[in-house]
Amino acid sequence: MPDLTLPLDHSRPYVVTGAASGIGAAVVDLLSEHGATTVTVDLADQPRATVHVSGDVADPGTWEVVGRHVDETSTDGAAALITCAGAIHIGAVTTADPAEYERLFRINTLGVLHGLQRLVPAMAARGDGAVVAVASVDSLFAEDMMGAYATSKGALLQLIRSAAVEHTRHGVRINAVCPGAVDTPLLRHHLSSTGDETAARRRVENSTPAGRLLTTLEMARLLVFLSTPWASSMAGAAVVADGGLTATYDFRLDD
Ligand SMILES: NC(=O)c1ccc[n+]([C@@H]2O[C@H](COP(=O)([O-])OP(=O)(O)OC[C@H]3O[C@@H](n4cnc5c(N)ncnc54)[C@H](O)[C@@H]3O)[C@@H](O)[C@H]2O)c1
């Protein structure tokens, strides 16, 4: 009978960004429940982490601190880097302040690049490790008033593919997840920007074949799975996890 226990690495830490809220917090909960060690990063606190670094993922100095904690915990680097930190900006392409495009690029794209640069070399040296980046369906498709976000998340997907091309042969599994609408503070902020959060939520639910928002636990299970050797066939993949949102197009005649 094959063993169906997910093969978590208990000898090395899992680095999780955006760990204080939403999807990242659910990843920390799941990993902790299964005995894994976590080094987390967020602007806000995460008391459930083994070690927490309060800092901005866009600041390379944050990654120096993270790297030091990883090196103190294990001589073989991190088991995985799971990047969930992310920010949005709501505004039209023709009127948005270009500074918002720069801000989102620094957080959503370069915030992952810094992590890759600090943590992947040790994984490659050991010949085993994983990076799972939370991208978005906006990495693949455009969304009204979300140009800065879609631009940064599209670039993130290309960053992840590029890193996978370079490091899969070194035993590092590098993939992206592209979620649809997940019930988190970030999504609720997005929905409330319409002026009627309840109506906006209903529209999203109706245009998602699953008929509901996705949960952070669903996302966490997928992210943790991708961080393990069970995902060894995958490299540079954009794993769409959206309840069918992008499998269809919005042409419903009823509400
Ligand atoms: N919720 C959704 O519907 C959805 C859909 C697609 C993609 N995503 C992506 O999922 C990821 C997680 O988002 P969420 O919905 O859980 O949001 P969330 O707001 O609940 O959590 C995001 C976390 O990231 C942290 N963070 C933001 N900027 C940071 C920075 N510069 N440095 C360090 N930490 C920072 C925040 O403090 C927060 O704790 C994001 O990358 C987001 O773009 C979310």
PDB file of C-alpha atoms and ligand atoms in Angstrom:
ATOM      1  CA  MET A   1       0.000   0.000   0.000  1.00  0.00           C
ATOM      2  CA  PRO A   2       1.679   3.336  -1.009  1.00  0.00           C
ATOM      3  CA  ASP A   3       2.158   5.938   1.734  1.00  0.00           C
ATOM      4  CA  LEU A   4      -0.115   8.915   1.047  1.00  0.00           C
ATOM      5  CA  THR A   5       1.422  11.185   3.698  1.00  0.00           C
ATOM      6  CA  LEU A   6       2.582  14.424   2.083  1.00  0.00           C
ATOM      7  CA  PRO A   7       6.410  14.376   2.270  1.00  0.00           C
ATOM      8  CA  LEU A   8       7.183  17.563   4.204  1.00  0.00           C
ATOM      9  CA  ASP A   9      10.840  18.262   4.976  1.00  0.00           C
ATOM     10  CA  HIS A  10      11.209  18.411   8.755  1.00  0.00           C
ATOM     11  CA  SER A  11      14.943  19.142   8.653  1.00  0.00           C
ATOM     12  CA  ARG A  12      14.710  22.543   6.930  1.00  0.00           C
ATOM     13  CA  PRO A  13      12.465  25.610   7.341  1.00  0.00           C
ATOM     14  CA  TYR A  14       9.690  26.764   5.032  1.00  0.00           C
ATOM     15  CA  VAL A  15       9.901  30.477   4.263  1.00  0.00           C
ATOM     16  CA  VAL A  16       6.463  32.068   3.819  1.00  0.00           C
ATOM     17  CA  THR A  17       5.880  35.711   2.866  1.00  0.00           C
ATOM     18  CA  GLY A  18       2.633  37.603   3.380  1.00  0.00           C
ATOM     19  CA  ALA A  19       2.241  35.275   6.341  1.00  0.00           C
ATOM     20  CA  ALA A  20       0.141  37.499   8.611  1.00  0.00           C
ATOM     21  CA  SER A  21      -3.118  37.395   6.665  1.00  0.00           C
ATOM     22  CA  GLY A  22      -5.225  35.549   4.102  1.00  0.00           C
ATOM     23  CA  ILE A  23      -3.547  32.869   1.999  1.00  0.00           C
ATOM     24  CA  GLY A  24      -0.112  33.200   3.648  1.00  0.00           C
ATOM     25  CA  ALA A  25      -1.571  32.816   7.146  1.00  0.00           C
ATOM     26  CA  ALA A  26      -3.417  29.666   6.035  1.00  0.00           C
ATOM     27  CA  VAL A  27      -0.129  28.250   4.681  1.00  0.00           C
ATOM     28  CA  VAL A  28       1.573  28.892   8.036  1.00  0.00           C
ATOM     29  CA  ASP A  29      -1.309  27.208   9.890  1.00  0.00           C
ATOM     30  CA  LEU A  30      -1.198  24.137   7.646  1.00  0.00           C
ATOM     31  CA  LEU A  31       2.587  23.775   7.827  1.00  0.00           C
ATOM     32  CA  SER A  32       2.615  24.302  11.605  1.00  0.00           C
ATOM     33  CA  GLU A  33      -0.179  21.758  12.150  1.00  0.00           C
ATOM     34  CA  HIS A  34       2.009  19.208  10.353  1.00  0.00           C
ATOM     35  CA  GLY A  35       5.113  19.936  12.390  1.00  0.00           C
ATOM     36  CA  ALA A  36       7.071  21.982   9.861  1.00  0.00           C
ATOM     37  CA  THR A  37       9.374  24.833  10.877  1.00  0.00           C
ATOM     38  CA  THR A  38       8.485  28.227   9.391  1.00  0.00           C
ATOM     39  CA  VAL A  39      10.390  31.463   8.857  1.00  0.00           C
ATOM     40  CA  THR A  40       7.767  34.046   7.967  1.00  0.00           C
ATOM     41  CA  VAL A  41       7.879  37.562   6.554  1.00  0.00           C
ATOM     42  CA  ASP A  42       5.233  40.258   6.706  1.00  0.00           C
ATOM     43  CA  LEU A  43       4.794  43.944   7.501  1.00  0.00           C
ATOM     44  CA  ALA A  44       2.475  42.733  10.297  1.00  0.00           C
ATOM     45  CA  ASP A  45       3.088  40.168  13.054  1.00  0.00           C
ATOM     46  CA  GLN A  46       2.653  36.387  12.718  1.00  0.00           C
ATOM     47  CA  PRO A  47       2.776  34.848  16.215  1.00  0.00           C
ATOM     48  CA  ARG A  48       2.264  31.264  14.967  1.00  0.00           C
ATOM     49  CA  ALA A  49       5.571  31.209  13.043  1.00  0.00           C
ATOM     50  CA  THR A  50       8.694  29.495  14.384  1.00  0.00           C
ATOM     51  CA  VAL A  51      10.585  32.685  13.507  1.00  0.00           C
ATOM     52  CA  HIS A  52       8.946  35.848  12.200  1.00  0.00           C
ATOM     53  CA  VAL A  53      10.678  38.699  10.376  1.00  0.00           C
ATOM     54  CA  SER A  54       8.740  41.968  10.372  1.00  0.00           C
ATOM     55  CA  GLY A  55       9.702  43.657   7.146  1.00  0.00           C
ATOM     56  CA  ASP A  56       8.986  44.673   3.590  1.00  0.00           C
ATOM     57  CA  VAL A  57       9.618  42.003   0.924  1.00  0.00           C
ATOM     58  CA  ALA A  58      10.601  44.824  -1.444  1.00  0.00           C
ATOM     59  CA  ASP A  59      13.585  45.659   0.789  1.00  0.00           C
ATOM     60  CA  PRO A  60      16.654  43.460   0.124  1.00  0.00           C
ATOM     61  CA  GLY A  61      17.650  44.075   3.776  1.00  0.00           C
ATOM     62  CA  THR A  62      14.594  42.051   4.865  1.00  0.00           C
ATOM     63  CA  TRP A  63      15.917  39.092   2.885  1.00  0.00           C
ATOM     64  CA  GLU A  64      19.317  39.329   4.554  1.00  0.00           C
ATOM     65  CA  VAL A  65      17.578  38.878   7.921  1.00  0.00           C
ATOM     66  CA  VAL A  66      15.441  36.015   6.551  1.00  0.00           C
ATOM     67  CA  GLY A  67      18.525  34.348   5.077  1.00  0.00           C
ATOM     68  CA  ARG A  68      20.385  34.595   8.393  1.00  0.00           C
ATOM     69  CA  HIS A  69      17.474  32.920  10.230  1.00  0.00           C
ATOM     70  CA  VAL A  70      17.346  30.139   7.621  1.00  0.00           C
ATOM     71  CA  ASP A  71      21.112  29.586   7.900  1.00  0.00           C
ATOM     72  CA  GLU A  72      20.835  29.419  11.710  1.00  0.00           C
ATOM     73  CA  THR A  73      18.055  26.802  11.446  1.00  0.00           C
ATOM     74  CA  SER A  74      19.629  24.575   8.788  1.00  0.00           C
ATOM     75  CA  THR A  75      22.980  24.177   7.060  1.00  0.00           C
ATOM     76  CA  ASP A  76      21.148  23.122   3.886  1.00  0.00           C
ATOM     77  CA  GLY A  77      19.033  26.231   3.328  1.00  0.00           C
ATOM     78  CA  ALA A  78      15.239  26.387   3.168  1.00  0.00           C
ATOM     79  CA  ALA A  79      12.978  23.489   2.199  1.00  0.00           C
ATOM     80  CA  ALA A  80      10.824  25.902   0.232  1.00  0.00           C
ATOM     81  CA  LEU A  81      10.009  29.534  -0.392  1.00  0.00           C
ATOM     82  CA  ILE A  82       6.267  30.207  -0.635  1.00  0.00           C
ATOM     83  CA  THR A  83       5.570  33.820  -1.598  1.00  0.00           C
ATOM     84  CA  CYS A  84       2.143  35.185  -0.704  1.00  0.00           C
ATOM     85  CA  ALA A  85       2.910  38.855   0.032  1.00  0.00           C
ATOM     86  CA  GLY A  86       1.079  41.041  -2.439  1.00  0.00           C
ATOM     87  CA  ALA A  87      -0.533  44.423  -2.883  1.00  0.00           C
ATOM     88  CA  ILE A  88      -3.143  45.851  -5.245  1.00  0.00           C
ATOM     89  CA  HIS A  89      -3.898  49.232  -6.736  1.00  0.00           C
ATOM     90  CA  ILE A  90      -7.259  50.114  -8.217  1.00  0.00           C
ATOM     91  CA  GLY A  91      -7.127  52.641 -11.047  1.00  0.00           C
ATOM     92  CA  ALA A  92      -7.485  53.105 -14.799  1.00  0.00           C
ATOM     93  CA  VAL A  93      -4.455  52.664 -17.061  1.00  0.00           C
ATOM     94  CA  THR A  94      -4.675  56.144 -18.566  1.00  0.00           C
ATOM     95  CA  THR A  95      -4.994  58.007 -15.271  1.00  0.00           C
ATOM     96  CA  ALA A  96      -3.047  55.889 -12.746  1.00  0.00           C
ATOM     97  CA  ASP A  97       0.026  57.417 -11.156  1.00  0.00           C
ATOM     98  CA  PRO A  98       3.048  55.581 -12.647  1.00  0.00           C
ATOM     99  CA  ALA A  99       4.434  55.521  -9.094  1.00  0.00           C
ATOM    100  CA  GLU A 100       1.733  52.932  -8.282  1.00  0.00           C
ATOM    101  CA  TYR A 101       3.020  50.731 -11.112  1.00  0.00           C
ATOM    102  CA  GLU A 102       6.519  51.026  -9.636  1.00  0.00           C
ATOM    103  CA  ARG A 103       5.257  50.292  -6.108  1.00  0.00           C
ATOM    104  CA  LEU A 104       3.421  47.133  -7.149  1.00  0.00           C
ATOM    105  CA  PHE A 105       6.361  45.988  -9.282  1.00  0.00           C
ATOM    106  CA  ARG A 106       8.674  46.397  -6.276  1.00  0.00           C
ATOM    107  CA  ILE A 107       6.379  44.365  -3.988  1.00  0.00           C
ATOM    108  CA  ASN A 108       4.744  41.788  -6.284  1.00  0.00           C
ATOM    109  CA  THR A 109       7.660  41.124  -8.644  1.00  0.00           C
ATOM    110  CA  LEU A 110      10.974  42.276  -7.129  1.00  0.00           C
ATOM    111  CA  GLY A 111       9.801  41.118  -3.680  1.00  0.00           C
ATOM    112  CA  VAL A 112       9.934  37.577  -5.100  1.00  0.00           C
ATOM    113  CA  LEU A 113      13.190  38.175  -7.022  1.00  0.00           C
ATOM    114  CA  HIS A 114      14.985  39.154  -3.785  1.00  0.00           C
ATOM    115  CA  GLY A 115      13.754  35.942  -2.146  1.00  0.00           C
ATOM    116  CA  LEU A 116      14.857  33.816  -5.104  1.00  0.00           C
ATOM    117  CA  GLN A 117      18.308  35.407  -5.077  1.00  0.00           C
ATOM    118  CA  ARG A 118      18.808  34.888  -1.334  1.00  0.00           C
ATOM    119  CA  LEU A 119      17.384  31.373  -0.977  1.00  0.00           C
ATOM    120  CA  VAL A 120      17.640  29.428  -4.243  1.00  0.00           C
ATOM    121  CA  PRO A 121      21.478  29.097  -4.332  1.00  0.00           C
ATOM    122  CA  ALA A 122      21.489  26.973  -1.127  1.00  0.00           C
ATOM    123  CA  MET A 123      18.602  24.836  -2.451  1.00  0.00           C
ATOM    124  CA  ALA A 124      20.490  24.328  -5.720  1.00  0.00           C
ATOM    125  CA  ALA A 125      23.678  23.435  -3.839  1.00  0.00           C
ATOM    126  CA  ARG A 126      21.769  20.752  -1.932  1.00  0.00           C
ATOM    127  CA  GLY A 127      19.974  19.662  -5.102  1.00  0.00           C
ATOM    128  CA  ASP A 128      16.547  19.876  -3.478  1.00  0.00           C
ATOM    129  CA  GLY A 129      14.105  22.679  -2.769  1.00  0.00           C
ATOM    130  CA  ALA A 130      11.027  24.467  -4.049  1.00  0.00           C
ATOM    131  CA  VAL A 131       9.658  27.898  -4.795  1.00  0.00           C
ATOM    132  CA  VAL A 132       5.917  28.433  -5.060  1.00  0.00           C
ATOM    133  CA  ALA A 133       4.880  31.970  -5.956  1.00  0.00           C
ATOM    134  CA  VAL A 134       1.318  33.194  -5.631  1.00  0.00           C
ATOM    135  CA  ALA A 135       0.678  34.979  -8.922  1.00  0.00           C
ATOM    136  CA  SER A 136      -2.933  35.569 -10.077  1.00  0.00           C
ATOM    137  CA  VAL A 137      -5.378  34.927 -12.887  1.00  0.00           C
ATOM    138  CA  ASP A 138      -4.413  38.555 -13.594  1.00  0.00           C
ATOM    139  CA  SER A 139      -0.984  37.168 -14.618  1.00  0.00           C
ATOM    140  CA  LEU A 140      -2.800  35.622 -17.595  1.00  0.00           C
ATOM    141  CA  PHE A 141      -5.794  37.889 -18.225  1.00  0.00           C
ATOM    142  CA  ALA A 142      -6.543  41.580 -17.718  1.00  0.00           C
ATOM    143  CA  GLU A 143      -9.066  42.909 -15.215  1.00  0.00           C
ATOM    144  CA  ASP A 144     -10.880  46.255 -15.284  1.00  0.00           C
ATOM    145  CA  MET A 145      -9.068  48.916 -13.166  1.00  0.00           C
ATOM    146  CA  MET A 146      -6.295  46.478 -12.198  1.00  0.00           C
ATOM    147  CA  GLY A 147      -3.610  47.399 -14.737  1.00  0.00           C
ATOM    148  CA  ALA A 148      -0.796  47.989 -12.240  1.00  0.00           C
ATOM    149  CA  TYR A 149      -1.561  44.699 -10.481  1.00  0.00           C
ATOM    150  CA  ALA A 150      -1.892  42.669 -13.704  1.00  0.00           C
ATOM    151  CA  THR A 151       1.364  44.165 -15.016  1.00  0.00           C
ATOM    152  CA  SER A 152       3.275  43.223 -11.861  1.00  0.00           C
ATOM    153  CA  LYS A 153       1.724  39.737 -11.673  1.00  0.00           C
ATOM    154  CA  GLY A 154       2.319  39.071 -15.383  1.00  0.00           C
ATOM    155  CA  ALA A 155       5.974  39.971 -14.854  1.00  0.00           C
ATOM    156  CA  LEU A 156       6.058  37.708 -11.780  1.00  0.00           C
ATOM    157  CA  LEU A 157       4.920  34.733 -13.859  1.00  0.00           C
ATOM    158  CA  GLN A 158       7.711  35.363 -16.376  1.00  0.00           C
ATOM    159  CA  LEU A 159      10.194  35.680 -13.508  1.00  0.00           C
ATOM    160  CA  ILE A 160       9.088  32.309 -12.144  1.00  0.00           C
ATOM    161  CA  ARG A 161       9.314  30.646 -15.561  1.00  0.00           C
ATOM    162  CA  SER A 162      12.796  32.119 -16.051  1.00  0.00           C
ATOM    163  CA  ALA A 163      13.962  30.880 -12.643  1.00  0.00           C
ATOM    164  CA  ALA A 164      12.517  27.420 -13.395  1.00  0.00           C
ATOM    165  CA  VAL A 165      14.365  27.250 -16.711  1.00  0.00           C
ATOM    166  CA  GLU A 166      17.632  27.987 -14.910  1.00  0.00           C
ATOM    167  CA  HIS A 167      17.256  25.875 -11.751  1.00  0.00           C
ATOM    168  CA  THR A 168      15.053  22.846 -12.430  1.00  0.00           C
ATOM    169  CA  ARG A 169      18.177  20.941 -13.477  1.00  0.00           C
ATOM    170  CA  HIS A 170      19.596  21.716 -10.023  1.00  0.00           C
ATOM    171  CA  GLY A 171      16.697  20.003  -8.268  1.00  0.00           C
ATOM    172  CA  VAL A 172      14.750  23.160  -7.399  1.00  0.00           C
ATOM    173  CA  ARG A 173      11.038  22.936  -8.254  1.00  0.00           C
ATOM    174  CA  ILE A 174       9.822  26.445  -9.154  1.00  0.00           C
ATOM    175  CA  ASN A 175       6.161  27.090  -9.992  1.00  0.00           C
ATOM    176  CA  ALA A 176       3.444  29.719  -9.779  1.00  0.00           C
ATOM    177  CA  VAL A 177      -0.169  29.461  -8.649  1.00  0.00           C
ATOM    178  CA  CYS A 178      -2.732  31.728 -10.307  1.00  0.00           C
ATOM    179  CA  PRO A 179      -5.713  32.042  -7.944  1.00  0.00           C
ATOM    180  CA  GLY A 180      -9.107  33.419  -8.871  1.00  0.00           C
ATOM    181  CA  ALA A 181     -11.237  35.065  -6.189  1.00  0.00           C
ATOM    182  CA  VAL A 182     -10.203  33.941  -2.694  1.00  0.00           C
ATOM    183  CA  ASP A 183     -12.064  35.219   0.367  1.00  0.00           C
ATOM    184  CA  THR A 184      -9.391  37.380   2.072  1.00  0.00           C
ATOM    185  CA  PRO A 185      -9.035  40.972   3.312  1.00  0.00           C
ATOM    186  CA  LEU A 186      -7.305  41.861   0.013  1.00  0.00           C
ATOM    187  CA  LEU A 187     -10.252  40.617  -2.055  1.00  0.00           C
ATOM    188  CA  ARG A 188     -12.775  42.284   0.246  1.00  0.00           C
ATOM    189  CA  HIS A 189     -10.903  45.582  -0.190  1.00  0.00           C
ATOM    190  CA  HIS A 190     -11.086  45.062  -3.965  1.00  0.00           C
ATOM    191  CA  LEU A 191     -14.837  44.270  -3.854  1.00  0.00           C
ATOM    192  CA  SER A 192     -15.643  47.230  -1.598  1.00  0.00           C
ATOM    193  CA  SER A 193     -13.885  49.619  -4.006  1.00  0.00           C
ATOM    194  CA  THR A 194     -16.972  49.235  -6.232  1.00  0.00           C
ATOM    195  CA  GLY A 195     -19.066  50.980  -3.563  1.00  0.00           C
ATOM    196  CA  ASP A 196     -21.286  47.903  -3.023  1.00  0.00           C
ATOM    197  CA  GLU A 197     -19.242  44.967  -1.673  1.00  0.00           C
ATOM    198  CA  THR A 198     -22.251  42.624  -1.433  1.00  0.00           C
ATOM    199  CA  ALA A 199     -23.308  43.155  -5.047  1.00  0.00           C
ATOM    200  CA  ALA A 200     -19.714  42.849  -6.273  1.00  0.00           C
ATOM    201  CA  ARG A 201     -19.266  39.602  -4.334  1.00  0.00           C
ATOM    202  CA  ARG A 202     -22.467  38.201  -5.880  1.00  0.00           C
ATOM    203  CA  ARG A 203     -21.236  39.103  -9.382  1.00  0.00           C
ATOM    204  CA  VAL A 204     -17.910  37.333  -8.789  1.00  0.00           C
ATOM    205  CA  GLU A 205     -19.670  34.267  -7.356  1.00  0.00           C
ATOM    206  CA  ASN A 206     -22.052  34.159 -10.327  1.00  0.00           C
ATOM    207  CA  SER A 207     -19.269  34.396 -12.891  1.00  0.00           C
ATOM    208  CA  THR A 208     -17.277  31.609 -11.163  1.00  0.00           C
ATOM    209  CA  PRO A 209     -18.510  28.112 -12.147  1.00  0.00           C
ATOM    210  CA  ALA A 210     -17.821  26.981  -8.568  1.00  0.00           C
ATOM    211  CA  GLY A 211     -20.526  29.499  -7.572  1.00  0.00           C
ATOM    212  CA  ARG A 212     -18.546  30.767  -4.581  1.00  0.00           C
ATOM    213  CA  LEU A 213     -15.365  32.446  -3.484  1.00  0.00           C
ATOM    214  CA  LEU A 214     -12.441  30.100  -2.864  1.00  0.00           C
ATOM    215  CA  THR A 215     -11.093  29.554   0.651  1.00  0.00           C
ATOM    216  CA  THR A 216      -7.607  30.243   1.975  1.00  0.00           C
ATOM    217  CA  LEU A 217      -7.378  26.588   3.088  1.00  0.00           C
ATOM    218  CA  GLU A 218      -7.943  25.415  -0.496  1.00  0.00           C
ATOM    219  CA  MET A 219      -5.099  27.654  -1.629  1.00  0.00           C
ATOM    220  CA  ALA A 220      -2.828  26.611   1.239  1.00  0.00           C
ATOM    221  CA  ARG A 221      -3.284  22.906   0.435  1.00  0.00           C
ATOM    222  CA  LEU A 222      -2.287  23.522  -3.185  1.00  0.00           C
ATOM    223  CA  LEU A 223       0.712  25.686  -2.268  1.00  0.00           C
ATOM    224  CA  VAL A 224       2.000  23.180   0.279  1.00  0.00           C
ATOM    225  CA  PHE A 225       1.514  20.302  -2.187  1.00  0.00           C
ATOM    226  CA  LEU A 226       3.545  22.194  -4.815  1.00  0.00           C
ATOM    227  CA  SER A 227       6.326  22.754  -2.272  1.00  0.00           C
ATOM    228  CA  THR A 228       6.847  18.992  -1.842  1.00  0.00           C
ATOM    229  CA  PRO A 229       8.579  16.393  -4.039  1.00  0.00           C
ATOM    230  CA  TRP A 230       5.112  15.100  -4.982  1.00  0.00           C
ATOM    231  CA  ALA A 231       5.093  17.986  -7.471  1.00  0.00           C
ATOM    232  CA  SER A 232       8.408  16.816  -8.963  1.00  0.00           C
ATOM    233  CA  SER A 233       7.004  16.676 -12.509  1.00  0.00           C
ATOM    234  CA  MET A 234       6.200  20.388 -12.486  1.00  0.00           C
ATOM    235  CA  ALA A 235       8.539  23.217 -13.461  1.00  0.00           C
ATOM    236  CA  GLY A 236       7.682  26.763 -14.446  1.00  0.00           C
ATOM    237  CA  ALA A 237       3.972  25.912 -14.381  1.00  0.00           C
ATOM    238  CA  ALA A 238       1.211  28.478 -13.982  1.00  0.00           C
ATOM    239  CA  VAL A 239      -1.267  26.455 -11.949  1.00  0.00           C
ATOM    240  CA  VAL A 240      -4.686  28.055 -12.331  1.00  0.00           C
ATOM    241  CA  ALA A 241      -6.799  27.633  -9.174  1.00  0.00           C
ATOM    242  CA  ASP A 242      -9.884  29.708  -9.826  1.00  0.00           C
ATOM    243  CA  GLY A 243     -13.010  27.559  -9.457  1.00  0.00           C
ATOM    244  CA  GLY A 244     -13.378  27.656 -13.246  1.00  0.00           C
ATOM    245  CA  LEU A 245     -13.435  31.465 -13.531  1.00  0.00           C
ATOM    246  CA  THR A 246     -11.128  31.539 -16.555  1.00  0.00           C
ATOM    247  CA  ALA A 247     -12.495  28.332 -18.072  1.00  0.00           C
ATOM    248  CA  THR A 248     -15.545  30.291 -19.166  1.00  0.00           C
ATOM    249  CA  TYR A 249     -16.419  33.813 -20.199  1.00  0.00           C
ATOM    250  CA  ASP A 250     -18.959  36.147 -18.664  1.00  0.00           C
ATOM    251  CA  PHE A 251     -22.062  35.701 -20.838  1.00  0.00           C
ATOM    252  CA  ARG A 252     -24.700  34.797 -18.284  1.00  0.00           C
ATOM    253  CA  LEU A 253     -28.139  36.146 -19.145  1.00  0.00           C
ATOM    254  CA  ASP A 254     -29.460  35.872 -15.591  1.00  0.00           C
ATOM    255  CA  ASP A 255     -28.080  37.275 -12.346  1.00  0.00           C
TER     256      ASP A 255
HETATM  257  N1  LIG B   1      -7.523  37.034  -2.544  1.00  0.00           N
HETATM  258  C1  LIG B   1      -7.593  36.871  -3.847  1.00  0.00           C
HETATM  259  O1  LIG B   1      -8.688  36.801  -4.438  1.00  0.00           O
HETATM  260  C2  LIG B   1      -6.339  36.722  -4.662  1.00  0.00           C
HETATM  261  C3  LIG B   1      -6.452  36.362  -6.009  1.00  0.00           C
HETATM  262  C4  LIG B   1      -5.297  36.205  -6.773  1.00  0.00           C
HETATM  263  C5  LIG B   1      -4.053  36.386  -6.196  1.00  0.00           C
HETATM  264  N2  LIG B   1      -3.987  36.756  -4.884  1.00  0.00           N
HETATM  265  C6  LIG B   1      -2.650  36.935  -4.335  1.00  0.00           C
HETATM  266  O2  LIG B   1      -2.542  36.149  -3.171  1.00  0.00           O
HETATM  267  C7  LIG B   1      -1.522  36.698  -2.339  1.00  0.00           C
HETATM  268  C8  LIG B   1      -2.051  36.764  -0.909  1.00  0.00           C
HETATM  269  O3  LIG B   1      -3.106  37.703  -0.882  1.00  0.00           O
HETATM  270  P1  LIG B   1      -4.323  37.607   0.136  1.00  0.00           P
HETATM  271  O4  LIG B   1      -5.554  37.663  -0.667  1.00  0.00           O
HETATM  272  O5  LIG B   1      -4.101  36.522   1.101  1.00  0.00           O
HETATM  273  O6  LIG B   1      -4.172  39.071   0.818  1.00  0.00           O
HETATM  274  P2  LIG B   1      -4.052  39.572   2.315  1.00  0.00           P
HETATM  275  O7  LIG B   1      -4.131  41.054   2.203  1.00  0.00           O
HETATM  276  O8  LIG B   1      -4.995  38.852   3.203  1.00  0.00           O
HETATM  277  O9  LIG B   1      -2.567  39.150   2.711  1.00  0.00           O
HETATM  278  C9  LIG B   1      -1.454  39.736   2.112  1.00  0.00           C
HETATM  279  C10 LIG B   1      -0.354  39.862   3.158  1.00  0.00           C
HETATM  280  O10 LIG B   1       0.807  40.405   2.506  1.00  0.00           O
HETATM  281  C11 LIG B   1       1.391  41.339   3.378  1.00  0.00           C
HETATM  282  N3  LIG B   1       2.168  42.294   2.603  1.00  0.00           N
HETATM  283  C12 LIG B   1       1.701  43.199   1.714  1.00  0.00           C
HETATM  284  N4  LIG B   1       2.710  43.932   1.219  1.00  0.00           N
HETATM  285  C13 LIG B   1       3.827  43.483   1.834  1.00  0.00           C
HETATM  286  C14 LIG B   1       5.190  43.843   1.751  1.00  0.00           C
HETATM  287  N5  LIG B   1       5.599  44.832   0.939  1.00  0.00           N
HETATM  288  N6  LIG B   1       6.084  43.176   2.515  1.00  0.00           N
HETATM  289  C15 LIG B   1       5.689  42.200   3.352  1.00  0.00           C
HETATM  290  N7  LIG B   1       4.407  41.793   3.463  1.00  0.00           N
HETATM  291  C16 LIG B   1       3.486  42.442   2.716  1.00  0.00           C
HETATM  292  C17 LIG B   1       0.222  42.016   4.098  1.00  0.00           C
HETATM  293  O11 LIG B   1       0.624  42.642   5.298  1.00  0.00           O
HETATM  294  C18 LIG B   1      -0.718  40.817   4.303  1.00  0.00           C
HETATM  295  O12 LIG B   1      -0.476  40.202   5.553  1.00  0.00           O
HETATM  296  C19 LIG B   1      -1.171  38.067  -2.936  1.00  0.00           C
HETATM  297  O13 LIG B   1       0.023  37.948  -3.672  1.00  0.00           O
HETATM  298  C20 LIG B   1      -2.328  38.346  -3.873  1.00  0.00           C
HETATM  299  O14 LIG B   1      -1.943  39.180  -4.929  1.00  0.00           O
HETATM  300  C21 LIG B   1      -5.088  36.918  -4.098  1.00  0.00           C
END
